[in-house]
XYZ file of C-alpha atoms in Angstrom:
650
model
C 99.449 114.484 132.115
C 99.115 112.291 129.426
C 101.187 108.823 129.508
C 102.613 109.707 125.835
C 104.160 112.683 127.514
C 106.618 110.228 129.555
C 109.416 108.812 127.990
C 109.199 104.498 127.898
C 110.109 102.864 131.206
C 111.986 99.445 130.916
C 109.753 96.833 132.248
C 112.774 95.403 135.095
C 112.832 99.694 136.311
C 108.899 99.019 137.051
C 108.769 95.864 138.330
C 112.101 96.946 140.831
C 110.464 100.209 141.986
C 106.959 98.719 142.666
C 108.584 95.576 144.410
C 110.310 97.710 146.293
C 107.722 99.201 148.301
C 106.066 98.741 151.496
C 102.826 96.546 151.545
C 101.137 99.936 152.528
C 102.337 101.503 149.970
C 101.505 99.088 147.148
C 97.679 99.545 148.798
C 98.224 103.050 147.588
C 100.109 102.616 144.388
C 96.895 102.602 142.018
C 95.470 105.828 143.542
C 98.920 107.559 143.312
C 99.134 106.677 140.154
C 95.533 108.314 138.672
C 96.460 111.186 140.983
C 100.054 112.137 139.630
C 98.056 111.522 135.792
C 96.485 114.733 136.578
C 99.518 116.713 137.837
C 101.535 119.306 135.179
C 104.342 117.914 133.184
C 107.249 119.299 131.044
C 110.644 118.435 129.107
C 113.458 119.559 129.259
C 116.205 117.590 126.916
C 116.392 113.743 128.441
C 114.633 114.657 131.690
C 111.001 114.800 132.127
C 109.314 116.836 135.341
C 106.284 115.972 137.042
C 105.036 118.503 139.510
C 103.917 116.497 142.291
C 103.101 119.070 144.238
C 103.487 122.782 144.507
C 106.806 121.677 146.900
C 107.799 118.608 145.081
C 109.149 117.513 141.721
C 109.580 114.337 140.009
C 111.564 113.871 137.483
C 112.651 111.147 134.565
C 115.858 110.969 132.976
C 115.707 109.036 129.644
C 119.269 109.511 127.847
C 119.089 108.019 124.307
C 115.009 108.218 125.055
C 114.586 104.822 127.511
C 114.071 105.563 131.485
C 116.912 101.827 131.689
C 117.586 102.826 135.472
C 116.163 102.620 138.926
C 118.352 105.804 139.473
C 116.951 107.532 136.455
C 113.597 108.301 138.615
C 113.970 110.757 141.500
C 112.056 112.654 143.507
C 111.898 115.260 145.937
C 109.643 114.119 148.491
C 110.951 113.646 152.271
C 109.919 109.733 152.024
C 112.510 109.485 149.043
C 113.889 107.061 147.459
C 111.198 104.888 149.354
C 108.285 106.656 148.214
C 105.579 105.785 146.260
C 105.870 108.697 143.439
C 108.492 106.909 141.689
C 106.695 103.812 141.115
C 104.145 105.736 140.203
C 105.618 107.565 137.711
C 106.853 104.109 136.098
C 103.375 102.717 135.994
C 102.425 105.617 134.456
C 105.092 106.031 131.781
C 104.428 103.522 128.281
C 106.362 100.560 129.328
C 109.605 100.332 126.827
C 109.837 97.835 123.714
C 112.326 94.884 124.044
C 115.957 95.477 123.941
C 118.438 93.354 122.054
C 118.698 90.031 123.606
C 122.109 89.686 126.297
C 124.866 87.284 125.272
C 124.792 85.931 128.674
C 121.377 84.021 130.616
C 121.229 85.562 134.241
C 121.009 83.419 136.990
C 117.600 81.652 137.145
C 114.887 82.524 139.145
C 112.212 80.031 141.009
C 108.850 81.110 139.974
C 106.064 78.057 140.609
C 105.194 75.674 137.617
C 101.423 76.510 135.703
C 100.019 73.008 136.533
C 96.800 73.532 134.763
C 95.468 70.372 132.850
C 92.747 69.591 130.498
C 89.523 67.448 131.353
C 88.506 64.822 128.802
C 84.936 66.705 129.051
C 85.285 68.930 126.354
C 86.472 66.257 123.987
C 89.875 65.712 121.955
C 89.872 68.854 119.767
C 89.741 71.339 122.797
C 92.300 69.366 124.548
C 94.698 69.672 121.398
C 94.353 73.584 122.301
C 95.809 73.055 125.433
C 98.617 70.834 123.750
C 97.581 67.076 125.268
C 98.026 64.312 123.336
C 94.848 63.205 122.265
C 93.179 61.428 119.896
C 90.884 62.964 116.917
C 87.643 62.716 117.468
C 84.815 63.041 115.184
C 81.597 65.656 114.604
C 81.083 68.590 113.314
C 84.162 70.407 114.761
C 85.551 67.820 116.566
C 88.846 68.418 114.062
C 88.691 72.180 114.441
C 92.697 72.345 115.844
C 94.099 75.770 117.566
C 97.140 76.926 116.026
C 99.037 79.438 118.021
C 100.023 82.763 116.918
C 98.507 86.071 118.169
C 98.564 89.462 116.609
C 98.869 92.401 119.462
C 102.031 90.244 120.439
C 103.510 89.007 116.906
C 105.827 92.317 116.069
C 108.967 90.951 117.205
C 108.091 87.648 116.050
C 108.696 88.069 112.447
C 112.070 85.270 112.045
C 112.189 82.491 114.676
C 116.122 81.315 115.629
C 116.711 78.316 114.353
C 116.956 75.383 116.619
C 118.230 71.330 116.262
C 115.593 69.267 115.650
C 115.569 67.656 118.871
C 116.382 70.790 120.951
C 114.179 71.479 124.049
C 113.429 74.133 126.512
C 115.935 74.796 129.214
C 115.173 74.769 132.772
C 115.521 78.510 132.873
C 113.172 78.676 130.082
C 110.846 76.602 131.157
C 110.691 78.420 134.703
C 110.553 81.855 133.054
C 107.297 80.439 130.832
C 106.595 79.217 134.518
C 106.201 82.794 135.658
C 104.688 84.097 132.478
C 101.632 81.516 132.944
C 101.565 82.491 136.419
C 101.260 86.563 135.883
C 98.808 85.586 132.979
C 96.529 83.657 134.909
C 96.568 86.155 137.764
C 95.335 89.033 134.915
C 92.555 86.569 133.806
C 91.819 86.139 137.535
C 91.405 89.634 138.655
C 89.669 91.407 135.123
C 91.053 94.204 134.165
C 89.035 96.717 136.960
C 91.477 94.458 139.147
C 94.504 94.228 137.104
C 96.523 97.458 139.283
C 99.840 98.538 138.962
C 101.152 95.881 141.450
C 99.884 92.721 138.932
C 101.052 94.324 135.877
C 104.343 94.708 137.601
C 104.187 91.158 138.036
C 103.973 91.059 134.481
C 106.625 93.023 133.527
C 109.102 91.418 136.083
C 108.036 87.806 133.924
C 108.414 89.928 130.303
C 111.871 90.853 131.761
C 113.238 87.279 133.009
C 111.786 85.830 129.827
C 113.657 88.406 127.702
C 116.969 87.347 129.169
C 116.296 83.279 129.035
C 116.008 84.044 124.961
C 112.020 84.005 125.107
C 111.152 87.394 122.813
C 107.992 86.098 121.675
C 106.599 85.695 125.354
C 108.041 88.768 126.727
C 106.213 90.681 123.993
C 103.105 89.370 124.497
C 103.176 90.049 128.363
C 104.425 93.776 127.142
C 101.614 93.847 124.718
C 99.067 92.753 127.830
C 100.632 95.182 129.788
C 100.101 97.944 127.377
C 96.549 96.847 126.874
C 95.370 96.816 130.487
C 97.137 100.391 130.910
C 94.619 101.471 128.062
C 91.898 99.820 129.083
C 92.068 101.229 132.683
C 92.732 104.540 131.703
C 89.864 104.711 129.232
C 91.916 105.152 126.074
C 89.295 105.127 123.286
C 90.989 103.081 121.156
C 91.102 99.958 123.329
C 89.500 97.182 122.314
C 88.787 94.202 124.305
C 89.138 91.684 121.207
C 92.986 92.754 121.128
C 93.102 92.281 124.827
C 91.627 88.628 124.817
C 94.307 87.687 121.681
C 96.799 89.336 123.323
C 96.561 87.114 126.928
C 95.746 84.334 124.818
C 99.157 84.591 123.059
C 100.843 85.349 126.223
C 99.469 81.781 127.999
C 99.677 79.530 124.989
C 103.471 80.577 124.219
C 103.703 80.406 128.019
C 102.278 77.093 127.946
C 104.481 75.225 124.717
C 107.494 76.485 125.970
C 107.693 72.927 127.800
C 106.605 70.812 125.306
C 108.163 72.447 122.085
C 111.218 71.138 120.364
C 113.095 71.630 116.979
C 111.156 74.041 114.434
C 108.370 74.767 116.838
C 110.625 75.895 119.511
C 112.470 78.315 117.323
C 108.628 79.734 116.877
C 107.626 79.582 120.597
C 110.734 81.431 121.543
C 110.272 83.952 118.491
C 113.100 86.505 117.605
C 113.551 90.346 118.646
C 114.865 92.108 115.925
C 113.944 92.138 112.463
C 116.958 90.876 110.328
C 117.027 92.169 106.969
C 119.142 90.001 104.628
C 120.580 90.270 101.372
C 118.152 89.232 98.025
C 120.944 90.653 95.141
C 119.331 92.485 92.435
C 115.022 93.227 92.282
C 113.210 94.883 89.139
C 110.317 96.092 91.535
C 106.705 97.475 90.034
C 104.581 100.098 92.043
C 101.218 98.859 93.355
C 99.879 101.738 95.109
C 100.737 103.870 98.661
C 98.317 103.885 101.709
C 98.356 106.260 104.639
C 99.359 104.637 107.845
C 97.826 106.342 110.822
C 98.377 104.943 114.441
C 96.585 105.333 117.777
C 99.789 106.289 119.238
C 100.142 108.932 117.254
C 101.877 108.377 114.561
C 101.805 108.508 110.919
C 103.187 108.082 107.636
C 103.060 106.438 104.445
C 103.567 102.614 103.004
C 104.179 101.644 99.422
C 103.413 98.329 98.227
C 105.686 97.304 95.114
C 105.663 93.984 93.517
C 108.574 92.125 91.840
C 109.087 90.519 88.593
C 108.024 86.637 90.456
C 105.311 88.161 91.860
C 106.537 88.556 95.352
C 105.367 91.510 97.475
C 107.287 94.283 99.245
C 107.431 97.621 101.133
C 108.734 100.780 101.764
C 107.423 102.841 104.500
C 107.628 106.135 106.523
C 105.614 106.123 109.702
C 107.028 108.330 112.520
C 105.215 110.681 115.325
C 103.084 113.502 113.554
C 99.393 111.581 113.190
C 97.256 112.237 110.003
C 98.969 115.676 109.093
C 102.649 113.755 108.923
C 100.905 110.819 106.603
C 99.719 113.208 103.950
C 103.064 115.293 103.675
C 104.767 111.833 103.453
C 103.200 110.636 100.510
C 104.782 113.842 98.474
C 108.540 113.301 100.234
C 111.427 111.266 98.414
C 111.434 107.607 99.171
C 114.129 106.509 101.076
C 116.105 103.926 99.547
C 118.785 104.539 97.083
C 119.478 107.392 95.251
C 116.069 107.499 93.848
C 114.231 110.889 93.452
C 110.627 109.103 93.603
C 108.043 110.349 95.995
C 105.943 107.698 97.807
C 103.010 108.907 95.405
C 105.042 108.469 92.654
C 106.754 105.255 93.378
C 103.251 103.256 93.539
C 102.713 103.756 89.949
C 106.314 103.797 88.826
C 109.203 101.144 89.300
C 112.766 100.812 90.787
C 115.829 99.019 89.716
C 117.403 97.826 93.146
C 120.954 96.348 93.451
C 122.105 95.221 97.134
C 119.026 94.927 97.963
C 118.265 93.470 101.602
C 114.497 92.335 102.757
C 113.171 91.429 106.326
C 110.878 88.399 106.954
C 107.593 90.322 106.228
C 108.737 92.034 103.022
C 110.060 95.582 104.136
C 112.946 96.682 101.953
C 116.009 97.781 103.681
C 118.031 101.353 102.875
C 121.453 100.406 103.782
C 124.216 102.807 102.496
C 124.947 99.687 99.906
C 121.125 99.660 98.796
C 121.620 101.115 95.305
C 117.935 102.302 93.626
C 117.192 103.806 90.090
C 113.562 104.673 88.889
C 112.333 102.289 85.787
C 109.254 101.946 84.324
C 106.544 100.294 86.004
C 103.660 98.711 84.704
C 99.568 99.043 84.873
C 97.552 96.520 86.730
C 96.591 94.823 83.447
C 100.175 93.848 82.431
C 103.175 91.462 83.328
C 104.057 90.850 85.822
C 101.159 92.592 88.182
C 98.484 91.168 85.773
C 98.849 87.818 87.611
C 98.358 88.930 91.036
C 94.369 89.266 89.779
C 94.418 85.612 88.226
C 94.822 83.768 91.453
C 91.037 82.526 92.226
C 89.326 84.932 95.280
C 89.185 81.608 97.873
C 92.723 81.125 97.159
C 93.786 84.463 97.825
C 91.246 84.731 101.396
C 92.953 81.443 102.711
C 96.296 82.892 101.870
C 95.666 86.464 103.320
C 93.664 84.644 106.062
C 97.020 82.378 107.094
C 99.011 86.211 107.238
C 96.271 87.514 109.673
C 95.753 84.535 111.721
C 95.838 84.907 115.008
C 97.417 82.013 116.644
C 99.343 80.314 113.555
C 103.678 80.293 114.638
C 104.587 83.733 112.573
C 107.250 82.914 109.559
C 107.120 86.686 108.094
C 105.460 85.087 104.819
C 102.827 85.670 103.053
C 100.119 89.169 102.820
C 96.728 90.289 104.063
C 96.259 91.851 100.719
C 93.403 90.148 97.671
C 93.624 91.700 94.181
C 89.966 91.163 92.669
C 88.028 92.041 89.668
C 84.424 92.914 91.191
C 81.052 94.897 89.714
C 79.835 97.908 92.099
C 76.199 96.621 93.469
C 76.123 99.612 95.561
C 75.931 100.533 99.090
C 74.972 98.120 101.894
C 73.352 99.909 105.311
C 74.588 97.759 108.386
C 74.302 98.654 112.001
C 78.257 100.278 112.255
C 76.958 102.635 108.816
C 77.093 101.564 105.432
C 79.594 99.878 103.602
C 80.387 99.052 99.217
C 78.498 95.650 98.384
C 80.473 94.198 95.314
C 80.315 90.729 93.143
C 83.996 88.923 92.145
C 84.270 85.677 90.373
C 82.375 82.777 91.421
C 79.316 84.811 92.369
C 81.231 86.381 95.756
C 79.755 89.133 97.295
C 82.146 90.678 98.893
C 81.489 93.884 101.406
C 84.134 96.936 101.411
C 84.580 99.102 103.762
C 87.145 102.413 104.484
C 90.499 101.553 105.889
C 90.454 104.708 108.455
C 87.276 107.426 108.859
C 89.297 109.992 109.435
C 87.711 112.630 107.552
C 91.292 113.921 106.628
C 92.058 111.236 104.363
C 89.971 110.283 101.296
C 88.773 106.854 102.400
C 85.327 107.439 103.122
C 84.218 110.289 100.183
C 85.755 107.653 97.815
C 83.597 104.819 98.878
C 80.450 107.172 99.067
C 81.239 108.282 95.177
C 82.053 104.609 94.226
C 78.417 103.226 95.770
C 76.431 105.588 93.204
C 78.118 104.196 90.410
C 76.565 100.492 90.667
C 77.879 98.221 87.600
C 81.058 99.741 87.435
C 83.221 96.845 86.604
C 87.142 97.925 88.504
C 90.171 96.285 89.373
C 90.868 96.798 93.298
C 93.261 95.723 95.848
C 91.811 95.299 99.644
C 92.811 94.174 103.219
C 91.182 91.021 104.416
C 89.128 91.331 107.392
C 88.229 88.328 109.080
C 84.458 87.994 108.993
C 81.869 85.237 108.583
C 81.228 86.942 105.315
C 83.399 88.008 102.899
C 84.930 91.616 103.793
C 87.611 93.507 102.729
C 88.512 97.523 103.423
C 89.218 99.012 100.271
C 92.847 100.177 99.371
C 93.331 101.411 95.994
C 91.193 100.726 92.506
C 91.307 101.269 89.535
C 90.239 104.651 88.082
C 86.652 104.545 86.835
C 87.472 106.092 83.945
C 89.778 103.819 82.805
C 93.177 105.743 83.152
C 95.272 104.826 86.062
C 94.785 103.992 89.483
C 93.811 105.850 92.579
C 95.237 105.279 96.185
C 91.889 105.534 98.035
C 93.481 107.476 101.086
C 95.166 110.204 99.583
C 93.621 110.359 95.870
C 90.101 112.189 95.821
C 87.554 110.811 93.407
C 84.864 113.810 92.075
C 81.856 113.090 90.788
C 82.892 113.890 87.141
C 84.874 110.869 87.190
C 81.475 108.641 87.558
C 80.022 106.528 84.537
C 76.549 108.850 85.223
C 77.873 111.770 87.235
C 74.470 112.501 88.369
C 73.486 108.971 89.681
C 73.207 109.099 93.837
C 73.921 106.425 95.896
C 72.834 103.425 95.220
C 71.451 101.019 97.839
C 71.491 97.069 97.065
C 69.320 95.123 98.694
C 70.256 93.805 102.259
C 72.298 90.803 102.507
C 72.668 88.046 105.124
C 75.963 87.897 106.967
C 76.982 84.650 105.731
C 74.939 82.116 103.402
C 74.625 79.728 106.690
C 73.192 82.563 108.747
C 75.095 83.648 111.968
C 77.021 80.623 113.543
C 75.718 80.339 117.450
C 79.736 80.188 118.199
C 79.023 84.014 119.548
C 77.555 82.696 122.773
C 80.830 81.163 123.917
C 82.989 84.144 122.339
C 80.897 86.778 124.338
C 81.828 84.458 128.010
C 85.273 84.848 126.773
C 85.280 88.261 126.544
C 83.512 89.087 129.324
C 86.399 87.076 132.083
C 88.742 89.730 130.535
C 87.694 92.591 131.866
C 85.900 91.366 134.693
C 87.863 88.328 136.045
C 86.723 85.163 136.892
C 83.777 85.540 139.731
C 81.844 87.201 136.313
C 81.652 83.691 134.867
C 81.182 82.175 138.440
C 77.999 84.208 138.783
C 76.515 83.451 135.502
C 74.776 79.735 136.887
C 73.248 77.558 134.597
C 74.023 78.177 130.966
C 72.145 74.711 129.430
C 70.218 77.197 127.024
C 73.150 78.619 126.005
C 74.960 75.098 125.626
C 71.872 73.412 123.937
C 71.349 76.510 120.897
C 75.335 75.556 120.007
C 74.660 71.755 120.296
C 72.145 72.773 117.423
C 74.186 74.768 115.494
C 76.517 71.950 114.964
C 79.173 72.735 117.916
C 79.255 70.197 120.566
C 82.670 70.929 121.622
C 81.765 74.914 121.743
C 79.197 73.686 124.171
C 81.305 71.355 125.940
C 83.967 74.183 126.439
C 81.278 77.025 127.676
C 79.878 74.243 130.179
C 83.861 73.395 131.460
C 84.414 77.419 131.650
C 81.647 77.928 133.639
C 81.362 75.338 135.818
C 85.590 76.195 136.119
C 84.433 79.674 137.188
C 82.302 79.012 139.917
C 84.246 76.124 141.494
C 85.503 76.747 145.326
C 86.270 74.103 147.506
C 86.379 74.700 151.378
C 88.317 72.756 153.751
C 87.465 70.715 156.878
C 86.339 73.787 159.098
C 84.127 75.479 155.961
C 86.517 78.189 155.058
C 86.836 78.641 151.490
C 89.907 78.001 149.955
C 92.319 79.722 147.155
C 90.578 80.026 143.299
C 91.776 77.026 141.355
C 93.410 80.251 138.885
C 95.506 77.648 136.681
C 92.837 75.302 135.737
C 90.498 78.928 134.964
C 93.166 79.888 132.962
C 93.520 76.437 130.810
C 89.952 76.225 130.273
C 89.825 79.724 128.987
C 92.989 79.371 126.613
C 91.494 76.509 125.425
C 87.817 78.303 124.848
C 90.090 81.534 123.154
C 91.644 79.513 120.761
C 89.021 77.400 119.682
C 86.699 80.242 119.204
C 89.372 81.643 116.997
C 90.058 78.636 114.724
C 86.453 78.139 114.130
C 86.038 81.762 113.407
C 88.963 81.616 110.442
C 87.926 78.349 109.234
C 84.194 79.813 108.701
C 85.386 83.123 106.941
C 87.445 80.993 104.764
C 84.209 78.705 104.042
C 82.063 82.470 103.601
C 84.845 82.497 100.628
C 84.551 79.392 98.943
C 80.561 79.365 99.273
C 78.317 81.132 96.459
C 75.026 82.156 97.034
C 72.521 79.868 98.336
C 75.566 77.589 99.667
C 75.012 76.477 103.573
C 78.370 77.528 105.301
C 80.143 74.508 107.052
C 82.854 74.634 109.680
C 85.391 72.950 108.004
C 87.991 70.642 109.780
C 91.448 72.350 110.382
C 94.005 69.786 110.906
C 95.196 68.166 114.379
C 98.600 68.808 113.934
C 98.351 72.441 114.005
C 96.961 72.668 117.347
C 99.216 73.732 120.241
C 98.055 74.937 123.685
């Protein structure tokens, strides 16, 4: 059985069935469910069946596709309804996404305050993470600030509610962020080998209380936890334990402002479920270029990027289940919005007139029955209005893209991950993952591409092969920013070598015939450092934050004396770095015993603060020295340089 073959469980179903059970049974509740993951499952309409054994059935009724009842689990067994197999199945299912917020707040619950605090050891910029009032202080990075946003978590984040500038947390929102911190530091406590059914349910009980005291943005974040440590503990190749770290890091800083926040930043911290779209009158819109969207749930489809006469950027997309094979029939099906006859190929080089038209936060166009949409002409790459998108400087457009992409900065739905440069092919570049475009923009950037998605099914990777024996080809491209200590980009869509048109680099095919020198193989530049400075010693306290994740707490206890570790960042221009692996540590392996020797409870609050505040600080330096790796030409030294106070929040 394979958890995409159950239909989405809502969080409050889970945390009900598996609070529900016996202590016993919760002992059992991790084996049951690996054991009914193996078991034969089918569909029939709404209700799934799970063959428990040859006797007994289990089934999952999910009308309008949403498992929203305790009742909507049965099974057959003779320990029923008590029996394990239903939570089982729940843990087992993909948790479901956020409903609509209720027009009523339920009646609070009493989960215990997160009491963690910050010591004055690691100095005033690492405190600012964890939101104390401190002074600046001065060094190297002593005004590196945190700013909190997170990406696994930020979907339903897009448009914050508005609050009064003085507004504050309620009490019922300040216990449910109570509870949040407290499931959150219990995840970073037991690692994910020790993160079972019964803590996530924890989790999802918090996600759901925090949903109904108006707290989206925190109840996604536990959801997107949730989902993480399902992967991660199932062995889903596609988990990564960089998303889970941003994702718990989200979860405890939200968690954590929720108290302090008032006015605009509130209206971030709490975040917003849906995705408004609202009304922008009339658009003359100009095709960019289409990319295939493939996800690791299995789904795929298409999005067009389109531009509009002030520059602005916007999209229309078709993603739904089908995988790779659904994202290249896409590209050749009408787009929907209007009464336009464009395909999604067609529309990225082509234009639209749009009347009616309504936009969400982050730039995806509506198709409302009052959307009205007739083709136009568009325009090439080298004339008004898309000209200008390629006359913004290269550091401009990094700290712009890098701001989109942040990981901790309060989402407003503005801005794009995309940079428009002019570059010269140097050729190909061999680094340890395989080999990747080297390419020179203005100001003497060399700037690394690399293939969106290697699925040989699209055209991503022959492209880029074709493109690196053609060295001194002078195009026009359009790439992703990927945050990097050098500059790096994956490659999107270019302009043709030839000179006629463009190509979308996942679903156009390049042949050799189109090459300056057909005949020309690859050609290999000479290897380049990964940032002017050389690598920043910051890894050694990233790599201690990565490893509590998925081994908890005691894996930092056991690590004793780190002073090497601390004294290579001291020289690499990072006292606070140091200061914050020392306060981790030494956090970690703290256990105080009471009057008769017995040890007592983990101090799992004050772990947790000193990681969030190690998390984010790690990830501010990180963006502030790939936006440095921009500005810097060859030969530069690469500084950390100083991110402003103000934006930090714990």
């Amino acid at each position: 059985m394979n958890a995409a073959q159950l239909p989405p469980v809502a969080p409050e179903v889970t945390a009900t069935l598996v609070e529900g059970l016996s202590p016993r049974l919760r002992k059992r509740l991790d084996a049951a469910v690996t054991k009914l993951a193996a078991r034969p499952t089918h569909r029939d309409g709404d209700t799934t069946t799970i063959e428990v054994d040859d006797e007994t059935e289990l089934r999952l009724h999910a009308p309008g596709g949403v498992v929203a009842k305790v009742e909507d689990i049965t099974c057959g067994c003779l320990l029923a309804p008590a029996c394990v197999h239903r939570a089982a199945a729940a843990c087992a299912a993909p948790a479901a996404d956020l409903a609509p917020e209720p027009a009523e707040q339920a009646t609070p619950e009493a989960p215990g305050p997160a009491s963690a605090t910050a010591p004055a050891a690691f100095g005033p910029d690492a405190a600012h993470a964890l939101g104390l009032n401190v002074a600046p202080a001065s060094g190297p990075d002593a005004a590196t600030g945190v700013a909190p946003n997170a990406a696994p978590g930020r979907a339903p984040n897009i448009a914050p509610d508005a609050a009064t500038p003085h507004e504050t947390a309620s009490p019922d929102q300040r216990a449910a962020a109570d509870a949040l911190w407290s499931a959150g530091a219990a995840v970073l406590e037991a690692g994910v080998d020790g993160a079972g059914a019964v803590t996530q349910s924890a989790l999802l009980r918090a996600a759901h209380t925090a949903r109904l005291r108006h707290l989206p943005r925190a109840a996604g974040a536990a959801l997107s936890v949730v989902t993480l440590l399902r992967g991660a503990r199932a062995g889903d190749p596609s988990y990564r334990t960089a998303e889970l770290v941003t994702a718990l890091a989200e979860l405890l800083g939200t968690a954590r402002r929720v108290g302090t926040a008032s006015g605009a930043e509130l209206a971030a911290v709490r975040g917003r479920v849906r995705r408004p779209y609202s009304p922008d009158g009339s658009l003359r819109l100009y095709g960019l270029f289409t990319e295939p969207v493939v996800t690791d749930s299995g789904h795929g489809g298409v999005r067009t990027w389109v531009a509009g006469a002030d520059g602005r950027l916007f999209t229309v997309g078709d993603v739904g289940p089908g995988g790779v094979g659904r994202a290249l029939g896409v590209a050749d099906r009408a787009v929907r919005l209007g009464d336009s006859a464009l395909t999604h190929r067609e529309l990225g080089r082509a234009g639209l007139a749009v009347s009616g038209a309504t936009v969400s936060p982050d730039g995806r166009l509506g198709a409302g029955k009052a959307v009205k949409a007739v083709t136009a002409r568009g325009a090439a790459w080298t004339e008004p209005p898309l000209t200008a998108l390629w006359e913004t400087p290269p550091a401009e457009q990094a700290a712009r893209a890098l701001r989109s992409t942040s990981r901790y900065v309060d989402p407003d739905g503005t801005g794009s991950d995309l940079l428009f440069l002019d570059v010269e092919l140097l050729g190909a570049v061999r680094e340890p993952g395989g080999a990747c475009l080297l390419a020179q923009c203005e100001g003497g950037v060399q700037v690394r591409l690399t293939v969106a998605d290697d699925d040989p099914a699209l055209a991503h990777r022959d492209n880029l092969a074709l493109l690196a024996a053609a060295p001194g080809t002078r195009l026009r491209i359009i790439g992703r920013l990927i945050p990097a200590t050098h500059p790096r980009l994956t490659l999107l869509a270019c302009t043709h070598p030839t000179g006629e048109g463009t190509v979308d680099l996942g679903l156009d095919r390049l042949r050799r015939a189109d090459l300056p020198d057909p005949s020309a193989p690859a050609h290999y530049a000479p290897p380049q450092p990964a940032g002017p400075g050389g690598p920043s010693p910051l890894y050694l306290l990233e790599r201690r934050v990565e490893q509590a994740v998925p081994a908890g707490r005691a894996a930092l206890g056991l690590l004793g004396d780190v002073t090497a570790e601390t004294r290579r960042i001291r020289r690499g221009g990072l006292p606070t770095a140091a200061a914050l692996l020392t306060a981790l540590c030494a956090s970690a392996a703290q256990r105080d015993r009471d009057l008769f020797g017995r040890l007592l409870p983990a101090d799992t609050d004050g772990f947790a603060a000193y990681w969030l505040a190690a998390a984010r600080y790690t990830a501010a330096v990180s963006e502030s020295l790939c936006a440095a790796a921009w500005n810097a030409t060859e030969g530069d030294p690469v500084a950390v340089p100083p991110v402003p106070v103000h934006d930090a929040a714990g």
